[in-house]
Coordinates of C-alpha atoms in Angstrom, one line a residue:
M364 CA -0.3 -27.2 -24.3
D365 CA 2.6 -24.8 -24.6
S366 CA 1.3 -21.3 -23.8
D367 CA 3.4 -19.9 -26.7
A368 CA 1.0 -21.8 -29.1
M369 CA -2.2 -20.7 -27.4
P370 CA -4.3 -17.9 -28.9
A371 CA -4.6 -14.5 -27.3
A372 CA -7.4 -14.4 -24.7
L373 CA -6.9 -10.7 -24.2
D374 CA -5.3 -8.3 -26.6
A375 CA -5.3 -4.6 -25.7
A376 CA -3.6 -2.2 -28.1
G377 CA -2.7 1.5 -28.1
I378 CA -4.5 2.2 -24.8
V379 CA -4.4 5.9 -23.8
K380 CA -5.7 7.4 -20.6
T381 CA -5.3 11.0 -19.4
F382 CA -6.3 12.5 -16.0
G383 CA -6.2 16.3 -16.4
T384 CA -2.8 17.1 -17.7
H385 CA -1.2 13.8 -16.6
R386 CA -1.1 11.0 -19.2
A387 CA -1.4 7.8 -17.1
L388 CA -1.2 5.5 -20.1
D389 CA 0.5 6.4 -23.4
R390 CA -0.3 3.9 -26.2
V391 CA 0.1 0.9 -24.0
S392 CA -0.4 -2.6 -25.4
L393 CA -0.9 -5.8 -23.4
T394 CA -1.5 -9.4 -24.6
V395 CA -2.5 -12.3 -22.3
R396 CA -2.6 -15.7 -24.0
A397 CA -5.1 -18.5 -23.0
G398 CA -3.3 -21.0 -20.8
E399 CA -0.5 -18.7 -19.5
V400 CA 0.2 -16.8 -16.3
H401 CA 1.3 -13.3 -17.4
G402 CA 3.0 -10.9 -15.0
L403 CA 2.3 -7.2 -15.0
L404 CA 5.1 -5.2 -13.4
G405 CA 6.1 -1.6 -12.7
E406 CA 6.7 0.9 -10.0
N407 CA 3.9 2.7 -8.2
G408 CA 2.3 5.1 -10.7
S409 CA 3.5 3.2 -13.7
G410 CA 0.0 2.7 -15.0
K411 CA -0.8 -0.9 -13.8
S412 CA -3.9 0.1 -11.8
T413 CA -5.1 2.3 -14.6
I414 CA -5.1 -0.4 -17.2
I415 CA -6.8 -2.9 -14.9
K416 CA -9.5 -0.3 -14.1
I417 CA -10.1 0.1 -17.8
L418 CA -10.5 -3.6 -18.3
S419 CA -12.9 -3.8 -15.3
G420 CA -15.0 -1.0 -16.7
F421 CA -14.1 1.5 -13.9
H422 CA -12.2 3.9 -16.2
R423 CA -13.0 5.1 -19.7
P424 CA -10.0 5.1 -22.0
D425 CA -9.3 8.1 -24.3
A426 CA -8.2 5.7 -27.1
G427 CA -7.3 2.1 -27.8
E428 CA -8.6 -1.2 -29.1
L429 CA -9.5 -4.4 -27.3
R430 CA -10.0 -8.0 -28.6
L431 CA -11.2 -10.8 -26.3
A432 CA -10.7 -14.4 -27.5
G433 CA -10.0 -12.9 -31.0
V434 CA -13.2 -10.9 -31.2
A435 CA -13.1 -7.0 -31.3
V436 CA -14.9 -5.5 -28.3
P437 CA -15.9 -1.8 -28.3
L438 CA -14.5 0.4 -25.6
P439 CA -15.3 1.6 -23.0
L440 CA -16.5 -1.4 -21.0
T441 CA -18.9 -1.3 -18.2
P442 CA -18.4 -3.4 -15.1
E443 CA -21.4 -5.6 -16.1
R444 CA -20.1 -6.0 -19.6
S445 CA -16.6 -6.8 -18.4
T446 CA -18.0 -9.6 -16.2
A447 CA -20.2 -10.9 -19.0
L448 CA -17.3 -11.1 -21.4
G449 CA -15.4 -13.4 -19.0
L450 CA -13.0 -11.0 -17.1
R451 CA -12.7 -11.6 -13.4
F452 CA -10.8 -9.5 -10.9
V453 CA -9.4 -10.3 -7.4
H454 CA -8.0 -7.3 -5.6
Q455 CA -5.8 -7.1 -2.5
D456 CA -8.8 -6.7 -0.1
L457 CA -10.4 -9.8 -1.7
G458 CA -13.9 -8.4 -1.4
L459 CA -15.0 -10.8 1.3
I460 CA -17.2 -10.0 4.3
P461 CA -15.6 -11.2 7.5
A462 CA -18.9 -11.7 9.4
L463 CA -20.5 -13.9 6.7
T464 CA -19.9 -17.6 6.1
V465 CA -18.0 -19.2 3.2
A466 CA -21.2 -20.2 1.6
E467 CA -22.8 -16.7 2.0
N468 CA -19.7 -15.0 0.6
F469 CA -19.5 -17.4 -2.3
A470 CA -23.2 -16.7 -3.2
L471 CA -22.9 -12.9 -3.1
P472 CA -22.1 -12.4 -6.8
Q473 CA -25.1 -14.5 -7.8
L474 CA -27.6 -12.8 -5.6
S475 CA -29.6 -11.2 -8.3
A476 CA -33.3 -11.5 -8.2
A477 CA -33.3 -14.5 -10.5
A478 CA -30.5 -16.2 -8.6
A479 CA -32.1 -15.5 -5.2
R480 CA -35.2 -17.5 -6.2
Q481 CA -33.0 -20.5 -6.9
M482 CA -30.8 -20.2 -3.7
T483 CA -33.2 -19.5 -0.9
S484 CA -31.8 -21.8 1.7
E485 CA -28.5 -22.0 3.6
R486 CA -28.4 -25.7 2.6
S487 CA -28.5 -25.0 -1.1
M488 CA -25.8 -22.3 -0.8
S489 CA -23.6 -24.6 1.2
R490 CA -24.0 -27.4 -1.2
R491 CA -23.1 -25.2 -4.2
A492 CA -20.1 -23.7 -2.5
T493 CA -18.7 -27.1 -1.5
D494 CA -19.3 -28.5 -5.0
V495 CA -17.6 -25.6 -6.9
L496 CA -14.7 -25.3 -4.4
G497 CA -14.1 -29.0 -4.6
R498 CA -13.7 -28.9 -8.4
Y499 CA -10.6 -26.7 -7.8
D500 CA -9.4 -28.9 -4.9
V501 CA -10.2 -26.2 -2.3
H502 CA -11.8 -27.7 0.7
L503 CA -13.4 -25.3 3.2
D504 CA -16.3 -25.7 5.7
P505 CA -19.1 -23.7 4.1
R506 CA -20.4 -22.8 7.5
A507 CA -17.1 -21.2 8.7
T508 CA -17.0 -17.4 8.9
I509 CA -14.4 -15.6 6.8
R510 CA -12.7 -14.2 9.9
S511 CA -11.9 -17.8 11.0
L512 CA -10.1 -18.6 7.8
S513 CA -6.3 -18.3 7.2
G514 CA -5.0 -15.7 4.7
V515 CA -4.4 -18.3 2.0
E516 CA -7.9 -19.8 2.5
R517 CA -9.5 -16.4 2.0
A518 CA -7.4 -15.8 -1.1
M519 CA -8.3 -19.2 -2.6
L520 CA -12.0 -18.6 -1.9
A521 CA -11.9 -15.2 -3.5
I522 CA -10.2 -16.6 -6.6
V523 CA -12.5 -19.6 -7.1
R524 CA -15.5 -17.3 -6.5
A525 CA -14.2 -15.0 -9.2
I526 CA -13.8 -17.6 -11.8
D527 CA -17.1 -19.4 -11.0
G528 CA -19.7 -18.9 -13.6
L529 CA -17.5 -18.4 -16.6
D530 CA -19.3 -21.2 -18.4
E531 CA -22.6 -19.4 -17.8
A532 CA -21.0 -16.2 -19.0
A533 CA -20.0 -18.0 -22.2
N534 CA -23.7 -18.8 -22.9
A535 CA -24.6 -15.2 -22.4
T536 CA -21.9 -13.9 -24.9
Q537 CA -22.3 -16.4 -27.7
Q538 CA -24.0 -13.9 -29.9
D539 CA -21.4 -11.1 -29.8
A540 CA -18.1 -12.5 -28.5
A541 CA -16.3 -15.6 -27.4
L542 CA -15.6 -16.0 -23.7
A543 CA -12.3 -14.4 -22.7
R544 CA -11.7 -16.5 -19.5
I545 CA -9.2 -14.0 -18.0
L546 CA -8.5 -13.8 -14.3
V547 CA -6.7 -10.7 -13.0
L548 CA -5.0 -11.0 -9.6
D549 CA -3.8 -7.7 -8.1
E550 CA -1.1 -8.5 -5.5
P551 CA -2.9 -11.6 -4.1
T552 CA 0.0 -12.7 -2.0
V553 CA 1.0 -9.4 -0.4
F554 CA -0.3 -10.3 3.0
L555 CA 0.3 -14.0 2.9
P556 CA 3.0 -15.9 4.8
R557 CA 5.6 -17.3 2.4
R558 CA 4.6 -20.9 3.3
D559 CA 1.1 -20.3 1.9
V560 CA 2.1 -18.7 -1.4
E561 CA 2.9 -22.0 -3.1
R562 CA -0.6 -23.3 -2.3
L563 CA -2.1 -20.3 -4.0
F564 CA 0.2 -20.7 -7.0
E565 CA -0.8 -24.4 -7.4
L566 CA -4.4 -23.1 -7.9
V567 CA -3.2 -20.4 -10.3
R568 CA -1.2 -23.0 -12.4
G569 CA -4.3 -25.3 -12.4
L570 CA -6.4 -22.5 -13.8
A571 CA -3.9 -21.8 -16.6
Q572 CA -3.8 -25.5 -17.5
R573 CA -7.6 -25.4 -17.9
G574 CA -7.1 -22.7 -20.6
C575 CA -7.7 -19.6 -18.4
G576 CA -5.4 -16.6 -19.0
V577 CA -4.1 -15.3 -15.7
L578 CA -2.8 -11.7 -15.3
L579 CA -0.8 -11.5 -12.1
V580 CA 0.1 -8.0 -10.8
S581 CA 3.0 -8.3 -8.3
H582 CA 6.1 -6.5 -7.1
D583 CA 7.6 -9.7 -5.8
L584 CA 10.2 -10.7 -8.5
D585 CA 10.8 -14.1 -6.9
E586 CA 7.1 -14.9 -7.2
I587 CA 7.0 -13.6 -10.8
A588 CA 10.0 -15.8 -11.7
E589 CA 8.4 -18.8 -10.1
V590 CA 4.9 -18.7 -11.5
T591 CA 4.7 -16.6 -14.7
D592 CA 5.3 -17.6 -18.3
R593 CA 5.8 -14.0 -19.7
I594 CA 5.9 -10.5 -18.2
T595 CA 4.9 -7.0 -19.4
V596 CA 6.6 -4.1 -17.7
L597 CA 5.1 -0.5 -17.6
R598 CA 7.2 2.5 -16.8
D599 CA 5.8 6.0 -16.4
G600 CA 2.6 5.1 -18.3
T601 CA 4.5 3.6 -21.3
L602 CA 5.3 0.0 -22.3
A603 CA 8.8 -0.7 -21.2
G604 CA 8.8 -4.2 -22.7
T605 CA 7.4 -7.7 -22.9
A606 CA 9.5 -10.8 -22.5
A607 CA 9.5 -14.5 -21.6
T608 CA 10.1 -14.7 -17.9
G609 CA 12.8 -17.3 -18.2
S610 CA 14.8 -15.1 -20.6
L611 CA 15.5 -12.4 -18.0
S612 CA 17.6 -12.4 -14.8
R613 CA 16.3 -10.7 -11.7
A614 CA 18.7 -7.8 -12.3
E615 CA 17.4 -7.4 -15.9
M616 CA 13.9 -7.3 -14.6
V617 CA 14.7 -4.5 -12.2
E618 CA 16.5 -2.6 -14.9
L619 CA 13.5 -2.9 -17.1
I620 CA 11.3 -1.6 -14.3
V621 CA 13.4 1.4 -13.2
G622 CA 14.8 2.2 -16.6
R623 CA 18.5 2.2 -15.8
Q624 CA 21.4 -0.2 -15.0
L625 CA 22.1 -1.2 -11.4
T626 CA 25.4 -0.4 -9.8
R627 CA 26.1 -2.2 -6.5
T628 CA 28.8 -2.8 -3.9
A629 CA 29.1 -5.2 -1.1
P630 CA 26.5 -4.8 1.7
Q631 CA 27.4 -2.5 4.6
S632 CA 25.7 -1.4 7.8
R633 CA 26.2 1.5 10.0
S634 CA 24.6 3.4 12.9
T635 CA 24.5 7.1 12.2
A636 CA 24.1 7.9 15.9
D637 CA 27.2 5.9 16.9
A638 CA 29.4 6.6 13.9
D639 CA 28.9 10.4 13.9
G640 CA 28.9 10.8 17.7
A641 CA 25.4 12.2 17.6
A642 CA 23.0 11.9 20.5
L643 CA 20.7 8.9 20.2
A644 CA 17.0 9.7 19.9
L645 CA 15.6 6.2 19.2
R646 CA 17.1 2.7 19.2
V647 CA 15.1 -0.2 17.8
E648 CA 16.4 -3.8 18.0
G649 CA 14.8 -7.0 16.7
L650 CA 11.4 -5.4 16.2
T651 CA 8.9 -8.2 15.1
G652 CA 5.2 -8.0 14.6
G653 CA 2.8 -8.2 11.7
Q654 CA 4.9 -8.4 8.5
V655 CA 8.0 -7.0 10.3
R656 CA 10.7 -9.5 11.1
G657 CA 13.7 -8.6 13.4
V658 CA 14.2 -5.0 12.3
S659 CA 16.9 -3.0 14.0
F660 CA 17.9 0.6 13.4
D661 CA 19.0 3.8 15.3
V662 CA 17.8 7.4 14.8
A663 CA 20.1 10.2 15.9
A664 CA 18.8 13.4 17.4
G665 CA 18.3 15.9 14.6
E666 CA 17.8 13.2 12.0
I667 CA 14.9 12.3 9.7
V668 CA 14.9 8.6 8.8
G669 CA 12.7 7.2 6.0
L670 CA 11.1 3.8 5.8
T671 CA 9.8 2.4 2.5
G672 CA 9.4 -0.7 0.4
L673 CA 6.8 -2.4 -1.8
A674 CA 3.2 -3.3 -0.6
G675 CA 3.4 -5.9 2.1
A676 CA 7.0 -5.3 2.9
G677 CA 6.1 -4.2 6.4
F678 CA 7.7 -0.7 6.5
D679 CA 4.4 1.0 7.0
E680 CA 3.7 -1.1 10.1
I681 CA 6.8 0.0 12.0
P682 CA 5.4 3.4 13.2
Y683 CA 2.3 1.7 14.6
L684 CA 4.4 -1.1 16.3
L685 CA 6.7 1.5 17.9
Y686 CA 3.7 3.5 19.2
G687 CA 1.9 0.5 20.6
A688 CA -1.0 1.0 18.1
K689 CA -0.2 -2.5 16.8
R690 CA 1.1 -5.3 19.0
A691 CA 4.8 -6.2 18.6
T692 CA 5.6 -9.8 19.4
S693 CA 9.3 -9.3 20.2
G694 CA 12.1 -6.7 20.1
S695 CA 13.2 -3.7 22.2
V696 CA 12.9 0.0 21.8
A697 CA 14.7 2.8 23.7
L698 CA 14.0 6.6 23.7
R699 CA 17.0 8.7 24.6
R700 CA 18.6 5.4 25.7
A701 CA 15.8 4.8 28.2
P702 CA 14.3 1.4 27.5
L703 CA 10.5 0.9 27.0
V704 CA 8.7 -2.4 27.7
L705 CA 7.6 -3.2 24.2
H706 CA 5.0 -5.8 25.0
R707 CA 3.3 -3.4 27.4
L708 CA 3.6 -0.4 25.0
R709 CA 0.3 1.4 24.3
P710 CA -0.3 4.8 22.6
H711 CA -0.8 6.6 26.0
R712 CA 2.5 5.2 27.3
A713 CA 4.4 6.0 24.1
L714 CA 3.0 9.6 24.3
R715 CA 4.2 9.9 28.0
A716 CA 7.6 8.6 27.0
G717 CA 8.0 11.2 24.3
M718 CA 6.7 9.7 21.0
V719 CA 3.8 10.9 18.9
L720 CA 2.2 9.3 15.8
L721 CA 0.6 10.9 12.8
P722 CA -1.3 8.0 11.0
A723 CA -1.8 8.0 7.2
D724 CA -5.6 8.1 7.4
R725 CA -6.3 11.6 8.7
R726 CA -10.0 11.4 8.5
R727 CA -10.5 8.0 10.2
T728 CA -7.6 7.7 12.7
A729 CA -6.0 11.0 13.2
G730 CA -8.5 13.9 13.2
L731 CA -11.8 14.3 15.1
L732 CA -14.0 15.1 12.2
A733 CA -17.1 16.2 14.1
L734 CA -15.2 18.5 16.4
D735 CA -13.8 22.0 15.7
L736 CA -10.1 22.9 15.4
N737 CA -10.0 24.2 19.0
D738 CA -10.8 20.7 20.3
N739 CA -8.6 19.0 17.8
V740 CA -5.4 20.8 18.5
T741 CA -5.7 21.1 22.3
V742 CA -6.9 17.6 23.1
P743 CA -3.4 16.2 24.0
R744 CA -2.9 19.1 26.4
L745 CA -6.3 19.4 28.2
A746 CA -4.6 19.1 31.6
A747 CA -3.1 22.5 31.0
F748 CA -6.6 24.1 30.7
R749 CA -8.3 22.4 33.7
A750 CA -10.0 24.5 36.3
W751 CA -12.0 23.5 39.4
F752 CA -15.2 24.2 37.4
G753 CA -14.1 22.4 34.2
L754 CA -12.1 23.7 31.3
R755 CA -10.9 27.2 30.7
R756 CA -12.5 27.4 27.2
R757 CA -11.4 31.0 26.5
A758 CA -7.8 30.2 27.2
M759 CA -8.1 27.1 25.0
R760 CA -9.4 29.3 22.1
R761 CA -6.6 31.8 22.5
D762 CA -4.0 29.0 22.6
S763 CA -5.5 27.2 19.6
R764 CA -5.8 30.4 17.5
S765 CA -2.1 31.2 18.1
L766 CA -1.1 27.7 17.3
L767 CA -3.1 27.7 14.0
Q768 CA -1.5 30.9 13.0
R769 CA 1.9 29.7 13.8
F770 CA 1.4 26.6 11.7
D771 CA -0.3 28.5 8.9
V772 CA -3.6 26.6 9.1
R773 CA -6.1 28.3 6.8
P774 CA -8.4 29.7 8.0
P775 CA -6.9 30.0 11.5
D776 CA -10.4 29.8 13.0
P777 CA -10.7 27.6 16.2
S778 CA -14.4 27.3 15.6
R779 CA -14.0 25.8 12.1
L780 CA -14.9 22.1 11.9
F781 CA -11.8 19.9 11.2
S782 CA -13.8 18.0 8.4
T783 CA -14.2 21.2 6.4
L784 CA -10.5 21.8 5.9
S785 CA -8.4 20.8 2.8
G786 CA -6.0 17.8 3.2
G787 CA -3.0 20.1 3.6
N788 CA -4.6 22.2 6.3
Q789 CA -5.8 19.2 8.1
Q790 CA -2.3 17.8 8.2
K791 CA -0.8 21.1 9.4
A792 CA -3.5 21.2 12.2
L793 CA -2.5 17.7 13.2
L794 CA 1.2 18.6 13.2
A795 CA 0.4 21.7 15.3
K796 CA -1.4 19.4 17.8
W797 CA 1.4 16.9 18.2
L798 CA 4.5 19.1 17.9
E799 CA 3.2 21.4 20.6
V800 CA 3.5 18.5 23.1
K801 CA 7.3 18.7 22.5
P802 CA 7.9 15.0 21.7
D803 CA 11.4 13.6 21.3
V804 CA 10.4 11.5 18.2
V805 CA 7.6 11.9 15.7
L806 CA 6.4 8.8 13.9
V807 CA 4.6 9.6 10.7
D808 CA 3.0 7.5 8.0
E809 CA 2.5 9.1 4.5
P810 CA 2.8 12.7 5.7
T811 CA 1.8 14.3 2.4
Q812 CA -0.8 11.9 1.2
G813 CA -3.6 14.0 -0.4
V814 CA -1.7 17.2 0.2
D815 CA -1.2 19.9 -2.4
V816 CA 2.3 21.0 -3.5
G817 CA 2.3 24.2 -1.4
A818 CA 1.3 22.6 1.8
R819 CA 3.7 19.7 1.2
A820 CA 6.7 22.2 1.2
Q821 CA 5.4 23.7 4.4
I822 CA 5.2 20.3 6.0
F823 CA 8.7 19.5 5.0
D824 CA 9.8 22.8 6.6
L825 CA 8.0 22.0 9.8
F826 CA 9.8 18.7 10.1
R827 CA 13.2 20.3 9.5
E828 CA 12.5 23.0 12.1
F829 CA 11.5 20.2 14.5
T830 CA 14.7 18.2 14.0
A831 CA 16.8 21.4 14.2
Q832 CA 15.8 21.4 17.9
G833 CA 17.5 18.1 18.4
R834 CA 14.5 15.9 18.0
A835 CA 13.9 13.1 15.4
V836 CA 11.4 12.0 12.8
V837 CA 10.7 8.5 11.4
C838 CA 8.8 8.8 8.2
A839 CA 7.1 5.8 6.4
S840 CA 6.2 6.6 2.8
T841 CA 5.7 5.1 -0.7
D842 CA 6.6 8.5 -2.2
H843 CA 10.3 7.9 -3.3
E844 CA 10.7 11.5 -4.4
Q845 CA 9.5 12.8 -1.0
L846 CA 11.9 10.5 0.8
A847 CA 14.9 11.7 -1.4
L848 CA 14.0 15.3 -0.6
L849 CA 13.1 15.1 3.0
T850 CA 15.1 12.3 4.8
D851 CA 18.8 12.1 5.9
R852 CA 18.7 8.3 5.5
T853 CA 16.1 5.9 4.1
L854 CA 15.8 2.3 5.1
V855 CA 14.2 0.0 2.4
L856 CA 12.4 -3.1 3.6
S857 CA 11.5 -6.3 1.7
R858 CA 9.5 -9.2 3.3
G859 CA 9.7 -7.6 6.6
R860 CA 13.5 -7.0 6.8
I861 CA 15.8 -4.1 5.9
V862 CA 17.6 -4.8 2.6
A863 CA 19.1 -1.4 2.0
E864 CA 20.2 1.8 3.7
L865 CA 20.5 4.9 1.4
S866 CA 22.1 8.2 2.4
G867 CA 24.1 11.1 0.9
E868 CA 24.4 11.1 -2.9
A869 CA 23.0 7.5 -3.1
L870 CA 19.7 8.8 -1.6
T871 CA 17.8 9.4 -4.9
K872 CA 14.4 8.4 -6.2
Q873 CA 15.9 6.0 -8.7
R874 CA 18.0 4.2 -6.1
I875 CA 15.1 3.9 -3.7
A876 CA 13.0 2.3 -6.4
E877 CA 15.8 -0.1 -7.3
A878 CA 16.3 -1.2 -3.7
C879 CA 12.5 -1.9 -3.3
F880 CA 12.8 -4.8 -5.6
E881 CA 15.7 -6.5 -3.7
S882 CA 15.2 -9.5 -1.5
E883 CA 18.7 -9.7 0.0
P884 CA 20.7 -6.8 1.7
V885 CA 22.6 -4.6 -0.7
T886 CA 24.1 -1.1 -0.9
Y887 CA 24.5 1.2 -3.8
D888 CA 27.3 3.3 -5.1
A889 CA 26.7 7.0 -5.3
P890 CA 25.2 7.9 -8.8
D891 CA 27.3 9.5 -11.5
Y892 CA 24.6 11.9 -12.3
S893 CA 22.9 14.8 -10.4
P894 CA 20.7 13.3 -7.7
D895 CA 17.0 13.8 -7.5
R896 CA 17.1 16.1 -4.6
E897 CA 19.2 18.6 -6.5
G898 CA 16.9 18.5 -9.5
A899 CA 13.8 18.8 -7.5
E900 CA 15.0 21.7 -5.4
S901 CA 16.4 23.7 -8.3

């Protein structure tokens, strides 16, 4: 049956949600028909996650109406009510437990007290998982652990698990509403190899043919064009438009997402270090590993180079691959033109060679939460404080206090536990620790994540002071405004490859956002309006 003739499975109208003074959703409407695959598009911060969390019962809307299968449903929903009404959600992390088997993971949502009495044996769980998966032509060994499955097998298991039980939910909701039968997929293909995406889409199409409404959240416009019937685009918390997918070209989709017409020229490439005669700080050639595929770029001494893209593009893996924190499978890297053996690269070797890494997750992978600031900021330089009887603790405290004051860490108290500081002060303490080892290159992932505006400006200044000494910074970030303000050049990745290099007047928040939706290399003309960096700094 043509999806255009199908009734609305979900009809949300006039949804409003405010966080403090920020209006995340401003009278947004969204309709998903039974039997269609509907794409939900928009930049980061456009409101996609907020409306999904309202539908899942995680957020309470300020205003709005909701109808499911034609029946008015009072807002707010609770997670339990959302499930009972037939809404199912599969997020990027899939919600699977790697150490458990397929059968055990499949049974998790049903493990209420009543269900547990009916499913007391491994055999019964395995039989049920096999039967339900088989109905959707998904064939997995119920005894296999999740960690042994491929990415697409995990995704398909999560999807079938999510939609299992809709018939039982229908019986539970007969008195007050019809069953919605809505499956929400939030970036389900972002970490899948391209060859596996079609297998997943076959399952999605089959669900739509059975009358299920599928809401697919994705940044990949090629996938959106391939599998969806209609799209809804959000921009800055408002509804930018809804259209049949086939009625829009790729360029028109991007223009709807970013809110302006694209201006392009023929692709170009250049090396700032070679073209400008600057000293070379870092050369990367053919870097491959994880989602990254054959990436090459140079970084000049005194330069800040940004890396960005959409989720799953691979840009955020590059700092870890270069530092040896993730294993690269091929490529070469040179610091100050001195080659490093990439396959043998490990963090301690990268540090000795002159690179340091500030990870995005300060609390888990960057700072030592249980230790004080004295230990945190001096740990890379302990050799300088060694004595025949141990460590010169008094000298360490003098050094750390001076360092904390110089980097404006508040309070500059070496005895203060790292875990008690604000996000901005934690990041400044980590910068103090690593910049004091005098590296040639700083690799940083999301440097101002969870940092207030004042500390953010200070962190920018620290990077600029560092590069003014002839050193270099490689900054991976999803914050396009930050990249426009901070970097000299920004490289945009899509599907593991560089598709755009932006610099000068073309380096604006809008142009970065446009380039993120490209799949082939392009460059952009300089804009005919004031760039973001001027507006933001004024």
